[in-house]
Structures are given as structure tokens and as C-alpha cells.
PDB file of C-alpha atoms in Angstrom:
ATOM      1  CA  GLU G   1       0.024  -0.019   0.008  1.00 84.00           C
ATOM      2  CA  LEU G   2       1.329   3.396  -1.006  1.00 89.00           C
ATOM      3  CA  LYS G   3       1.705   5.794   1.895  1.00 93.00           C
ATOM      4  CA  VAL G   4       2.430   9.539   1.451  1.00 96.00           C
ATOM      5  CA  GLU G   5       3.664  11.576   4.352  1.00 97.00           C
ATOM      6  CA  GLN G   6       4.150  15.308   4.475  1.00 97.00           C
ATOM      7  CA  ASN G   7       5.935  17.282   7.084  1.00 97.00           C
ATOM      8  CA  PRO G   8       5.397  19.584   8.748  1.00 97.00           C
ATOM      9  CA  LEU G   9       1.635  19.383   8.843  1.00 96.00           C
ATOM     10  CA  PHE G  10       1.475  22.938  10.168  1.00 96.00           C
ATOM     11  CA  LEU G  11       3.914  25.773   9.345  1.00 95.00           C
ATOM     12  CA  SER G  12       3.743  29.263  10.632  1.00 95.00           C
ATOM     13  CA  MET G  13       6.308  31.555   9.157  1.00 93.00           C
ATOM     14  CA  GLN G  14       7.160  35.254   8.813  1.00 95.00           C
ATOM     15  CA  GLU G  15       7.075  37.117   5.616  1.00 96.00           C
ATOM     16  CA  GLY G  16      10.426  37.236   3.962  1.00 96.00           C
ATOM     17  CA  LYS G  17      11.643  33.934   5.342  1.00 96.00           C
ATOM     18  CA  ASN G  18      12.499  30.710   3.516  1.00 97.00           C
ATOM     19  CA  TYR G  19      11.190  27.227   4.285  1.00 96.00           C
ATOM     20  CA  THR G  20      10.865  23.744   2.847  1.00 97.00           C
ATOM     21  CA  ILE G  21       7.954  21.283   2.974  1.00 98.00           C
ATOM     22  CA  TYR G  22       8.754  17.610   2.622  1.00 98.00           C
ATOM     23  CA  CYS G  23       6.844  14.817   0.967  1.00 98.00           C
ATOM     24  CA  ASN G  24       7.947  11.236   1.494  1.00 97.00           C
ATOM     25  CA  TYR G  25       6.271   8.219  -0.122  1.00 96.00           C
ATOM     26  CA  SER G  26       6.642   4.529   0.454  1.00 95.00           C
ATOM     27  CA  THR G  27       6.680   2.818  -2.974  1.00 90.00           C
ATOM     28  CA  THR G  28       8.227   3.460  -6.272  1.00 87.00           C
ATOM     29  CA  SER G  29       6.651   6.197  -8.434  1.00 85.00           C
ATOM     30  CA  ASP G  30       8.112   8.457 -11.066  1.00 74.00           C
ATOM     31  CA  ARG G  31       5.337  11.079 -11.034  1.00 89.00           C
ATOM     32  CA  LEU G  32       4.394  13.494  -8.268  1.00 94.00           C
ATOM     33  CA  TYR G  33       2.027  16.451  -8.138  1.00 95.00           C
ATOM     34  CA  TRP G  34       1.825  19.471  -5.861  1.00 97.00           C
ATOM     35  CA  TYR G  35      -1.559  21.186  -5.268  1.00 97.00           C
ATOM     36  CA  ARG G  36      -2.630  24.243  -3.336  1.00 97.00           C
ATOM     37  CA  GLN G  37      -5.998  24.602  -1.522  1.00 96.00           C
ATOM     38  CA  ASP G  38      -7.279  27.805   0.002  1.00 95.00           C
ATOM     39  CA  PRO G  39      -9.740  27.532   2.904  1.00 90.00           C
ATOM     40  CA  GLY G  40     -13.121  26.138   1.836  1.00 88.00           C
ATOM     41  CA  LYS G  41     -11.988  26.073  -1.807  1.00 92.00           C
ATOM     42  CA  SER G  42     -10.983  23.455  -4.338  1.00 92.00           C
ATOM     43  CA  LEU G  43      -7.486  22.251  -5.286  1.00 95.00           C
ATOM     44  CA  GLU G  44      -5.297  24.129  -7.748  1.00 95.00           C
ATOM     45  CA  SER G  45      -2.559  22.354  -9.573  1.00 95.00           C
ATOM     46  CA  LEU G  46       0.888  23.869  -9.018  1.00 97.00           C
ATOM     47  CA  PHE G  47       3.527  21.447 -10.365  1.00 95.00           C
ATOM     48  CA  VAL G  48       3.899  17.987 -11.906  1.00 93.00           C
ATOM     49  CA  LEU G  49       7.296  16.379 -11.489  1.00 94.00           C
ATOM     50  CA  LEU G  50       7.929  13.658 -14.040  1.00 88.00           C
ATOM     51  CA  SER G  51      11.309  12.194 -13.439  1.00 84.00           C
ATOM     52  CA  ASN G  52      14.185  11.845 -11.038  1.00 85.00           C
ATOM     53  CA  GLY G  53      15.933  15.161 -10.481  1.00 86.00           C
ATOM     54  CA  ALA G  54      13.078  17.156 -11.930  1.00 89.00           C
ATOM     55  CA  VAL G  55      12.871  20.739 -10.633  1.00 93.00           C
ATOM     56  CA  LYS G  56      10.043  23.252 -11.375  1.00 95.00           C
ATOM     57  CA  GLN G  57       9.766  26.789 -10.282  1.00 97.00           C
ATOM     58  CA  GLU G  58       6.947  29.278 -10.257  1.00 95.00           C
ATOM     59  CA  GLY G  59       7.359  32.594  -8.525  1.00 96.00           C
ATOM     60  CA  ARG G  60       8.407  31.983  -4.896  1.00 97.00           C
ATOM     61  CA  LEU G  61       7.785  28.237  -5.047  1.00 98.00           C
ATOM     62  CA  MET G  62      10.198  25.626  -6.248  1.00 98.00           C
ATOM     63  CA  ALA G  63       9.501  21.867  -6.329  1.00 98.00           C
ATOM     64  CA  SER G  64      11.978  19.019  -6.770  1.00 97.00           C
ATOM     65  CA  LEU G  65      11.778  15.227  -6.977  1.00 95.00           C
ATOM     66  CA  ASP G  66      14.279  12.538  -5.956  1.00 94.00           C
ATOM     67  CA  THR G  67      12.755   9.177  -6.916  1.00 91.00           C
ATOM     68  CA  LYS G  68      15.569   7.215  -5.384  1.00 92.00           C
ATOM     69  CA  ALA G  69      15.012   8.752  -1.949  1.00 94.00           C
ATOM     70  CA  ARG G  70      11.225   8.744  -2.622  1.00 95.00           C
ATOM     71  CA  LEU G  71      11.202  12.351  -1.582  1.00 96.00           C
ATOM     72  CA  SER G  72       9.895  15.608  -2.991  1.00 97.00           C
ATOM     73  CA  THR G  73      10.362  19.097  -1.548  1.00 98.00           C
ATOM     74  CA  LEU G  74       8.467  22.300  -2.012  1.00 98.00           C
ATOM     75  CA  HIS G  75      10.690  25.259  -1.203  1.00 98.00           C
ATOM     76  CA  ILE G  76       9.272  28.634  -0.373  1.00 97.00           C
ATOM     77  CA  THR G  77      11.501  31.682  -0.912  1.00 97.00           C
ATOM     78  CA  ALA G  78      10.895  35.017   0.731  1.00 95.00           C
ATOM     79  CA  ALA G  79       7.395  34.118   1.787  1.00 95.00           C
ATOM     80  CA  VAL G  80       4.468  36.562   1.330  1.00 96.00           C
ATOM     81  CA  HIS G  81       1.004  36.486   2.968  1.00 95.00           C
ATOM     82  CA  ASP G  82      -0.652  35.425  -0.279  1.00 96.00           C
ATOM     83  CA  LEU G  83       1.093  32.071  -0.081  1.00 97.00           C
ATOM     84  CA  SER G  84      -0.937  31.151   3.004  1.00 97.00           C
ATOM     85  CA  ALA G  85      -2.836  27.979   2.127  1.00 97.00           C
ATOM     86  CA  THR G  86      -2.674  24.192   2.455  1.00 96.00           C
ATOM     87  CA  TYR G  87      -0.256  22.459   0.189  1.00 97.00           C
ATOM     88  CA  PHE G  88      -0.701  18.795  -0.860  1.00 97.00           C
ATOM     89  CA  CYS G  89       1.591  16.426  -2.634  1.00 97.00           C
ATOM     90  CA  ALA G  90       0.036  13.496  -4.520  1.00 95.00           C
ATOM     91  CA  VAL G  91       1.861  10.463  -5.839  1.00 94.00           C
ATOM     92  CA  VAL G  92       0.797   8.335  -8.813  1.00 88.00           C
ATOM     93  CA  ARG G  93      -0.100   4.766  -8.136  1.00 83.00           C
ATOM     94  CA  GLY G  94      -1.190   3.002 -11.339  1.00 81.00           C
ATOM     95  CA  SER G  95      -4.025   5.150 -12.687  1.00 80.00           C
ATOM     96  CA  ARG G  96      -4.721   6.724  -9.282  1.00 86.00           C
ATOM     97  CA  LEU G  97      -3.374   9.461  -7.059  1.00 90.00           C
ATOM     98  CA  THR G  98      -2.648   9.046  -3.372  1.00 92.00           C
ATOM     99  CA  PHE G  99      -2.535  12.388  -1.411  1.00 94.00           C
ATOM    100  CA  GLY G 100      -0.528  13.358   1.584  1.00 95.00           C
ATOM    101  CA  GLU G 101      -2.340  14.900   4.614  1.00 95.00           C
ATOM    102  CA  GLY G 102      -1.364  18.426   3.528  1.00 96.00           C
ATOM    103  CA  THR G 103       0.760  21.180   5.041  1.00 97.00           C
ATOM    104  CA  GLN G 104      -1.175  24.164   6.385  1.00 96.00           C
ATOM    105  CA  LEU G 105       1.075  27.157   5.743  1.00 97.00           C
ATOM    106  CA  THR G 106       0.423  30.555   7.498  1.00 97.00           C
ATOM    107  CA  VAL G 107       2.574  33.497   6.536  1.00 96.00           C
ATOM    108  CA  ASN G 108       2.500  36.267   9.101  1.00 94.00           C
ATOM    109  CA  PRO G 109       3.348  39.887   8.440  1.00 87.00           C
TER     110      PRO G 109
ATOM    111  CA  ASP Y   1     -15.124  28.558 -20.673  1.00 61.00           C
ATOM    112  CA  GLY Y   2     -13.993  25.000 -20.096  1.00 68.00           C
ATOM    113  CA  GLY Y   3     -14.135  23.547 -16.601  1.00 93.00           C
ATOM    114  CA  ILE Y   4     -15.646  21.340 -13.982  1.00 96.00           C
ATOM    115  CA  THR Y   5     -18.889  22.237 -12.226  1.00 96.00           C
ATOM    116  CA  GLN Y   6     -20.363  20.619  -9.187  1.00 97.00           C
ATOM    117  CA  SER Y   7     -23.754  21.175  -7.726  1.00 95.00           C
ATOM    118  CA  PRO Y   8     -25.080  21.889  -5.299  1.00 96.00           C
ATOM    119  CA  LYS Y   9     -22.412  23.889  -3.352  1.00 95.00           C
ATOM    120  CA  TYR Y  10     -24.074  23.004  -0.029  1.00 95.00           C
ATOM    121  CA  LEU Y  11     -26.288  19.984   0.627  1.00 94.00           C
ATOM    122  CA  PHE Y  12     -28.053  18.862   3.753  1.00 92.00           C
ATOM    123  CA  ARG Y  13     -29.218  15.285   4.205  1.00 89.00           C
ATOM    124  CA  LYS Y  14     -31.427  13.747   6.827  1.00 89.00           C
ATOM    125  CA  GLU Y  15     -30.500  10.389   8.303  1.00 86.00           C
ATOM    126  CA  GLY Y  16     -31.564   7.513   6.052  1.00 86.00           C
ATOM    127  CA  GLN Y  17     -31.784   9.557   2.881  1.00 90.00           C
ATOM    128  CA  ASN Y  18     -29.880   9.021  -0.360  1.00 94.00           C
ATOM    129  CA  VAL Y  19     -28.529  12.128  -2.070  1.00 95.00           C
ATOM    130  CA  THR Y  20     -26.881  12.629  -5.426  1.00 96.00           C
ATOM    131  CA  LEU Y  21     -24.023  15.100  -6.104  1.00 97.00           C
ATOM    132  CA  SER Y  22     -23.586  16.301  -9.581  1.00 98.00           C
ATOM    133  CA  CYS Y  23     -20.332  16.637 -11.502  1.00 98.00           C
ATOM    134  CA  GLU Y  24     -20.106  17.920 -15.068  1.00 98.00           C
ATOM    135  CA  GLN Y  25     -17.050  18.711 -17.160  1.00 97.00           C
ATOM    136  CA  ASN Y  26     -16.752  20.260 -20.699  1.00 96.00           C
ATOM    137  CA  LEU Y  27     -12.951  19.641 -20.972  1.00 94.00           C
ATOM    138  CA  ASN Y  28     -13.488  16.548 -23.173  1.00 94.00           C
ATOM    139  CA  HIS Y  29     -11.595  14.541 -20.501  1.00 94.00           C
ATOM    140  CA  ASP Y  30     -11.915  10.786 -20.519  1.00 94.00           C
ATOM    141  CA  ALA Y  31     -11.200  10.192 -16.850  1.00 94.00           C
ATOM    142  CA  MET Y  32     -13.209  11.402 -13.811  1.00 96.00           C
ATOM    143  CA  TYR Y  33     -12.775  10.953 -10.114  1.00 96.00           C
ATOM    144  CA  TRP Y  34     -14.591  11.472  -6.810  1.00 98.00           C
ATOM    145  CA  TYR Y  35     -12.771  12.265  -3.570  1.00 97.00           C
ATOM    146  CA  ARG Y  36     -13.838  12.883  -0.015  1.00 97.00           C
ATOM    147  CA  GLN Y  37     -12.094  15.399   2.226  1.00 95.00           C
ATOM    148  CA  ASP Y  38     -12.653  15.489   6.020  1.00 93.00           C
ATOM    149  CA  PRO Y  39     -11.562  18.575   8.035  1.00 87.00           C
ATOM    150  CA  GLY Y  40      -7.757  18.792   8.279  1.00 82.00           C
ATOM    151  CA  GLN Y  41      -7.191  15.827   6.191  1.00 84.00           C
ATOM    152  CA  GLY Y  42      -6.063  14.932   2.686  1.00 88.00           C
ATOM    153  CA  LEU Y  43      -8.242  13.549  -0.098  1.00 94.00           C
ATOM    154  CA  ARG Y  44      -9.378   9.986  -0.229  1.00 95.00           C
ATOM    155  CA  LEU Y  45     -10.560   8.371  -3.523  1.00 95.00           C
ATOM    156  CA  ILE Y  46     -14.124   7.045  -3.608  1.00 97.00           C
ATOM    157  CA  TYR Y  47     -14.607   6.031  -7.236  1.00 97.00           C
ATOM    158  CA  TYR Y  48     -13.065   6.735 -10.532  1.00 95.00           C
ATOM    159  CA  SER Y  49     -13.876   6.170 -14.217  1.00 95.00           C
ATOM    160  CA  GLN Y  50     -11.430   6.040 -17.125  1.00 93.00           C
ATOM    161  CA  ILE Y  51     -14.075   5.663 -19.841  1.00 93.00           C
ATOM    162  CA  VAL Y  52     -17.743   5.893 -20.317  1.00 95.00           C
ATOM    163  CA  ASN Y  53     -19.846   2.984 -18.907  1.00 95.00           C
ATOM    164  CA  ASP Y  54     -16.934   1.784 -16.799  1.00 95.00           C
ATOM    165  CA  PHE Y  55     -15.844   2.732 -13.274  1.00 96.00           C
ATOM    166  CA  GLN Y  56     -13.758   1.318 -10.436  1.00 95.00           C
ATOM    167  CA  LYS Y  57     -13.857   1.434  -6.655  1.00 96.00           C
ATOM    168  CA  GLY Y  58     -11.360   3.602  -4.846  1.00 94.00           C
ATOM    169  CA  ASP Y  59     -10.225   3.352  -1.277  1.00 93.00           C
ATOM    170  CA  ILE Y  60     -13.471   4.198   0.474  1.00 95.00           C
ATOM    171  CA  ALA Y  61     -16.308   3.157  -1.908  1.00 97.00           C
ATOM    172  CA  GLU Y  62     -18.625   1.606   0.735  1.00 96.00           C
ATOM    173  CA  GLY Y  63     -21.855   3.486   1.044  1.00 96.00           C
ATOM    174  CA  TYR Y  64     -21.347   5.257  -2.306  1.00 97.00           C
ATOM    175  CA  SER Y  65     -22.400   4.606  -5.917  1.00 97.00           C
ATOM    176  CA  VAL Y  66     -21.666   6.173  -9.246  1.00 98.00           C
ATOM    177  CA  SER Y  67     -22.627   6.045 -12.883  1.00 98.00           C
ATOM    178  CA  ARG Y  68     -20.919   7.126 -16.058  1.00 98.00           C
ATOM    179  CA  GLU Y  69     -23.425   7.103 -18.846  1.00 97.00           C
ATOM    180  CA  LYS Y  70     -22.040  10.254 -20.552  1.00 97.00           C
ATOM    181  CA  LYS Y  71     -18.429  11.366 -20.988  1.00 97.00           C
ATOM    182  CA  GLU Y  72     -19.293  14.758 -19.452  1.00 97.00           C
ATOM    183  CA  SER Y  73     -21.063  13.556 -16.316  1.00 98.00           C
ATOM    184  CA  PHE Y  74     -20.083  11.478 -13.266  1.00 98.00           C
ATOM    185  CA  PRO Y  75     -22.750  11.726 -10.535  1.00 98.00           C
ATOM    186  CA  LEU Y  76     -22.125  10.371  -7.061  1.00 98.00           C
ATOM    187  CA  THR Y  77     -24.901   9.039  -4.863  1.00 97.00           C
ATOM    188  CA  VAL Y  78     -24.317   8.932  -1.169  1.00 96.00           C
ATOM    189  CA  THR Y  79     -26.538   6.185   0.161  1.00 94.00           C
ATOM    190  CA  SER Y  80     -27.972   5.621   3.647  1.00 88.00           C
ATOM    191  CA  ALA Y  81     -25.355   2.887   4.068  1.00 87.00           C
ATOM    192  CA  GLN Y  82     -22.668   5.521   4.424  1.00 88.00           C
ATOM    193  CA  LYS Y  83     -22.589   6.001   8.184  1.00 86.00           C
ATOM    194  CA  ASN Y  84     -20.639   9.258   8.322  1.00 90.00           C
ATOM    195  CA  PRO Y  85     -21.147  11.136   5.117  1.00 93.00           C
ATOM    196  CA  THR Y  86     -20.573  14.714   6.434  1.00 94.00           C
ATOM    197  CA  ALA Y  87     -17.570  15.918   4.386  1.00 95.00           C
ATOM    198  CA  PHE Y  88     -16.343  18.010   1.522  1.00 96.00           C
ATOM    199  CA  TYR Y  89     -16.727  16.138  -1.800  1.00 97.00           C
ATOM    200  CA  LEU Y  90     -14.511  17.019  -4.760  1.00 97.00           C
ATOM    201  CA  CYS Y  91     -14.855  15.845  -8.381  1.00 97.00           C
ATOM    202  CA  ALA Y  92     -11.873  15.925 -10.703  1.00 96.00           C
ATOM    203  CA  SER Y  93     -11.096  15.047 -14.293  1.00 95.00           C
ATOM    204  CA  SER Y  94      -8.095  14.329 -16.447  1.00 92.00           C
ATOM    205  CA  ILE Y  95      -7.384  13.761 -20.062  1.00 90.00           C
ATOM    206  CA  ALA Y  96      -6.722  10.091 -19.360  1.00 82.00           C
ATOM    207  CA  GLY Y  97      -5.716   8.112 -16.287  1.00 69.00           C
ATOM    208  CA  ALA Y  98      -3.964   9.966 -13.433  1.00 57.00           C
ATOM    209  CA  GLY Y  99      -0.697   8.260 -14.290  1.00 62.00           C
ATOM    210  CA  ALA Y 100      -0.415  10.226 -17.400  1.00 65.00           C
ATOM    211  CA  ASP Y 101      -2.126  13.545 -16.839  1.00 82.00           C
ATOM    212  CA  THR Y 102      -2.861  16.233 -14.202  1.00 88.00           C
ATOM    213  CA  GLN Y 103      -6.173  16.030 -12.483  1.00 92.00           C
ATOM    214  CA  TYR Y 104      -8.230  19.160 -12.423  1.00 93.00           C
ATOM    215  CA  PHE Y 105     -10.730  19.767  -9.659  1.00 95.00           C
ATOM    216  CA  GLY Y 106     -14.273  21.152  -9.443  1.00 96.00           C
ATOM    217  CA  PRO Y 107     -15.310  23.651  -6.727  1.00 95.00           C
ATOM    218  CA  GLY Y 108     -16.652  20.954  -4.390  1.00 96.00           C
ATOM    219  CA  THR Y 109     -19.902  20.095  -2.586  1.00 97.00           C
ATOM    220  CA  ARG Y 110     -20.143  20.400   1.180  1.00 96.00           C
ATOM    221  CA  LEU Y 111     -22.524  17.696   2.519  1.00 95.00           C
ATOM    222  CA  THR Y 112     -23.879  17.888   6.051  1.00 94.00           C
ATOM    223  CA  VAL Y 113     -26.033  15.200   7.695  1.00 90.00           C
ATOM    224  CA  LEU Y 114     -28.697  16.726  10.012  1.00 85.00           C
TER     225      LEU Y 114
END
């Protein structure tokens, strides 16, 4: 059974600081997604990482994938309040996705 | 505009009632999915369909049923057999199976049992 674990689950940080969210998964997969969810809203696709060593960047967010370590990271650079949301990683298993529990990020002024 | 619509946005159910949640997409996607999200948790897969007239159980299918008679539509029925149905329900679609393509999500339906 594929298990996907994110840490931390809760993250409170100050504007302007950097931080990294980690996503570990238990079985082999070569495709991983990151999504963002605002409170009470749906999920928005951020990144898809397709192969070992893949790195994608959009604004202050950068995601990477290490399939050998079964680890993906979402790095936040110089955080701003607008990044406050819950971030999910999701790992492909056959034709399905398995989601992590999510990391609730709060960026304080 | 292309997208995924879900209705209703809020739904209240009495004990013992069946209710149906609607999901429609005009993206011409082959695959559609239903997820359940409980407060503070990730998404769990209920059912998915990769082609019309075919669907498979996900991880938590008990107490739910679906149909896929049209490519655009994938309704979910929450039956009285589902003992704890209060949750946020999200529908998603992708061009093909999740292994190949990004899933795009609808706005969700919040179901509350009275």
C-alpha cells in the first residue's frame, strides 16, 4: 500500500523567510504532483514532476523530486502572505493518485 | 469557458436519505474521479472512471455509488449505508488516467447530515 507523508503538517512563518515542505512516499513512483488549497476552496494544480531530478519553479515556489530517495520538496523563498494555504503532494499509483495529509502554511506579516 | 462544475455547493441530508451530487465537465476529458475530504485531512478516493460505462472502486467506496453514462457527467450518490457522510466532496477530471495527466478539480460540494 502506498503511503504519502508530509511534514510539517502545520507551518507558521514570517514574511520574507524561506522554508521547505517535505513529501515522502513509500513505494516506487516516477510522477508526483503538488496542489494548493485555499480555505473552503478546491485544489489548484501547482507542479507536476515527471522524473528523477526534476525541478520546477513558479514565482516563490520551487519543487523538486528525488525518486531514489522517494522524496519531493516544496521550497518557499521570501514568503508573502498570499502564499498562506494548504499544500498537498500527491503520488501516482497505477492510474490513481494518493494524497498526503497536507501542510497548512500561514505566513505572518 | 472550459471547466468542471459541481452542484449543489451545499447539501443537507437527513438520516436515512440518499442524495446525489452532480459533477459535469466540458474539457473533453476521458477520466473522472470522486474524492472525499474530511476537516484537516487529505483527499481519499471514492470512485473513478477512465471511460464511459466503466468505473472502479477507490479506497473508500462503501456506502457510495456512481454512474458514467455520458463522458461529461459522473454523478455520485451517497446512500444511507454511508454512516458518516458529512464531508467536502471533490470531483476531478483528467485527459486520461492519473498516471499520465494532471487532475483538475471542481469547486466541491459540502454535505452535512442533520
